Amino acid sequence: MFKKILIANRGEIACRIIKTARRMGIATVAVYSDADARAPFVQMADEAVHIGPSPAAQSYLIADKIIAACKQTGAEAVHPGYGFLSERTSFAEALAKENIAFIGPPINAIAAMGDKIESKKLALKAGVNVVPGFVGEIDDTEHAVRISAEIGYPVMMKASAGGGGKGMRLAYNEQDVREGFEATKREGLNSFGDDRVFIEKFILNPRHIEIQILGDQHGNILYLNERECSIQRRHQKVVEEAPSPFVTPKMRKAMGEQCVALSRAVGYYSAGTVELIVSGADPSGESFYFLEMNTRLQVEHPVTECITGIDLVEQMIRVAAGEKLAMTQEDIKIDGWAIENRVYAEDPYRGFLPSTGRLTRYRPPVEGWTDDGAENGRRGFDGIRVDDGVYDGGEVSMFYDPMIAKLITWGQTRDEAADLQIAALDRFEIEGLGHNIDFVSAIMQHPRFRSGELTTGFIAEEYPDGFQGAASSAELVKSLAAIAGFVATAEADRARYVDGQLGDTLPPPSRWQVKIADAVHDIEMIDGEMHVDGALFELSMEYDPGDRIIEAEVDGDELAVKITKTRNGFNLSTRGAKHVARVLPGHIAHLAAHMIEKIPPDLSKFLICPMPGLLTTLHVGEGDIVEAGQPLAVVEAMKMENILRAEKTGTVKLVNAKAGDSLAVDAVILEME
């Protein structure tokens, strides 16, 4: 076994690998960039080596710096985690030349699976289903009709050089092909100068299912069941679970055996994942097709660990050291259900804009996961596990992936795991930047998610106009009004003891009017009991001024509410939505109707930065005339460029920033007149 390994990664995955290595008695070396100098993984490792500036291209992606760190510290092996150099054959080859073990698959397997065309050829040869299609020269419409019939409807006709949605037609029958084939050719010719067309099977109600593979260097290869990863936004996974609510034992066996056959065809060992696209419209489960193979550890590996009890990081290390797998296919079971939500630094209320900056408060619902070696220990504390790599007061950098943490829950049933997610998300405190906690909580509560009717279009279909918070029932709003009234009473009770006030100490107000959105409730405390709208209300809770989370029991149900004070009430956050509660003493509440409504200022004349980021380009200067929709500036955040456009026609009056400036959210870039 290795005595010392180097982790060529950062953040939560570096912490994850270090924890398991520590339990195995293996010393660890971290490598870090300028941005990560004070990161938890650097503090956690036995040794740490600085490898360069913050941009990954100047640090984590330079193989020579990783190898130099290995030589400097005497590390015998490298675990690449995921991303960065994890699937670079050149990196694995460079390690081999220096006699440093790569904790991952063989070089030829990485190369074969990294080539999309070659991997599909290998899959076909190994007897794995691939999306049926015809890529050769199609003579005419009659030929297209014959091909489509052979493939089976529906089919997608695509311009060979197409892109951006152009040159694509869906055909459900022969008539659609006859009407659309020539049109597709013309669109291809007009848009791309190429009239070649190929035809492939269109997968109805596509689901993203993946099979976890684990093999050793002695020819043993197992499949560790499946994960459902259909809930995605812009092809980025958001929610993952194991097992899948769609996959039957028969499907699981067929998928698993085909994925093992593919792995065997390339001599695979270590952990790997075969990604499949599955037709949700086919309940037989036979319509599953190979997409690609990820020759590394997956972000969502904890859900597999929860249901199988197998530590994938430990197995990767043991396999790299030449050990045989200690389990057989018959040993792989499914115990319960696990769900993982990725907690991202992005603001779902503002179109999921990236949100970087300092975590002024970071309090996960449970302590970060620690690897105690116990099978059940991989499920965290009472079924709640947090894998993170950030800390209270730390910074989410613009240079790397925006993931803050992974929240994993385990239960005996799918509903139990989802309920645990909701409860844990309600207790997850993140302040200082935008985050998607409300969004993933809303997904957990969504009736379609609960039904298991998932497709890769779930988010686009269920939130076509963006996210404005989870729907809240009248009962929940009433409960929040009662909580706000209780808190207001407690705050007023404390205020009357402030020293030096004029007059005698008065009893605190006990009657309040609470307005949340359009709902108005009268709250009154009578002899220590809560009354809402004149009726007794069953509420059990404790509150001390300054508390940030309230643990309440309403009619026997537990409810956790995050609370912050405002000038005339409270901001309340729970169950995937934020609520503004206006709280007024009962004897003056009626006067609120006479208050003049404040009209928000017109901000359309300002170009405002929608997210923290780097102003890379400024297209205009003072005095320039601009048209509505014209690009004015480009802001880079989280490795993505965002074009900012003019809302209306006007003249640039004042420019407040220049290219190269780091901007805060809502910073004014320029003003127009």
mmCIF file of N, CA and C in Angstrom, residues 28 112 204 208-209 250 260 285 305 327 432 435 596 613 633 660 670:
data_model
loop_
_atom_site.group_PDB
_atom_site.id
_atom_site.type_symbol
_atom_site.label_atom_id
_atom_site.label_comp_id
_atom_site.label_asym_id
_atom_site.label_seq_id
_atom_site.Cartn_x
_atom_site.Cartn_y
_atom_site.Cartn_z
ATOM 1 N N THR A 28 -0.925 12.496 3.167
ATOM 2 C CA THR A 28 -1.454 13.199 1.995
ATOM 3 C C THR A 28 -0.700 14.496 1.726
ATOM 4 N N ALA A 112 -9.399 5.726 -25.155
ATOM 5 C CA ALA A 112 -10.481 5.133 -25.943
ATOM 6 C C ALA A 112 -11.824 5.763 -25.610
ATOM 7 N N LEU A 204 -37.554 9.670 -26.863
ATOM 8 C CA LEU A 204 -38.686 10.346 -26.226
ATOM 9 C C LEU A 204 -38.518 10.371 -24.708
ATOM 10 N N HIS A 208 -31.485 10.531 -17.913
ATOM 11 C CA HIS A 208 -30.036 10.339 -17.825
ATOM 12 C C HIS A 208 -29.765 9.352 -16.689
ATOM 13 N N ILE A 209 -29.407 8.141 -17.077
ATOM 14 C CA ILE A 209 -29.088 7.091 -16.102
ATOM 15 C C ILE A 209 -27.615 6.732 -16.269
ATOM 16 N N LYS A 250 -34.664 -5.964 -13.796
ATOM 17 C CA LYS A 250 -34.313 -6.496 -15.120
ATOM 18 C C LYS A 250 -33.488 -5.482 -15.914
ATOM 19 N N VAL A 260 -20.374 -3.427 -18.029
ATOM 20 C CA VAL A 260 -19.218 -4.252 -17.655
ATOM 21 C C VAL A 260 -18.528 -4.774 -18.914
ATOM 22 N N GLY A 285 -37.960 -0.544 -20.549
ATOM 23 C CA GLY A 285 -36.582 -0.264 -20.166
ATOM 24 C C GLY A 285 -35.550 -0.753 -21.160
ATOM 25 N N GLU A 305 -22.253 5.269 -2.623
ATOM 26 C CA GLU A 305 -21.653 4.812 -1.368
ATOM 27 C C GLU A 305 -22.721 4.576 -0.306
ATOM 28 N N MET A 327 -14.910 -7.857 -2.999
ATOM 29 C CA MET A 327 -16.321 -8.213 -3.130
ATOM 30 C C MET A 327 -16.603 -8.765 -4.520
ATOM 31 N N GLY A 432 -23.947 36.109 2.336
ATOM 32 C CA GLY A 432 -22.835 36.802 1.687
ATOM 33 C C GLY A 432 -22.852 36.688 0.184
ATOM 34 N N HIS A 435 -27.300 31.775 -3.559
ATOM 35 C CA HIS A 435 -27.184 30.317 -3.533
ATOM 36 C C HIS A 435 -28.508 29.708 -3.991
ATOM 37 N N ILE A 596 -48.100 56.435 2.069
ATOM 38 C CA ILE A 596 -47.852 56.630 0.639
ATOM 39 C C ILE A 596 -46.891 55.555 0.160
ATOM 40 N N GLY A 613 -17.894 39.923 -10.898
ATOM 41 C CA GLY A 613 -17.111 39.376 -12.007
ATOM 42 C C GLY A 613 -16.074 40.355 -12.513
ATOM 43 N N ALA A 633 -21.062 45.770 -22.783
ATOM 44 C CA ALA A 633 -19.923 45.289 -22.006
ATOM 45 C C ALA A 633 -19.987 43.773 -21.879
ATOM 46 N N GLY A 660 -10.871 45.264 -17.192
ATOM 47 C CA GLY A 660 -9.894 44.775 -16.219
ATOM 48 C C GLY A 660 -10.320 44.982 -14.782
ATOM 49 N N LEU A 670 -21.993 52.056 -16.296
ATOM 50 C CA LEU A 670 -22.115 53.334 -17.001
ATOM 51 C C LEU A 670 -23.529 53.894 -16.839
#
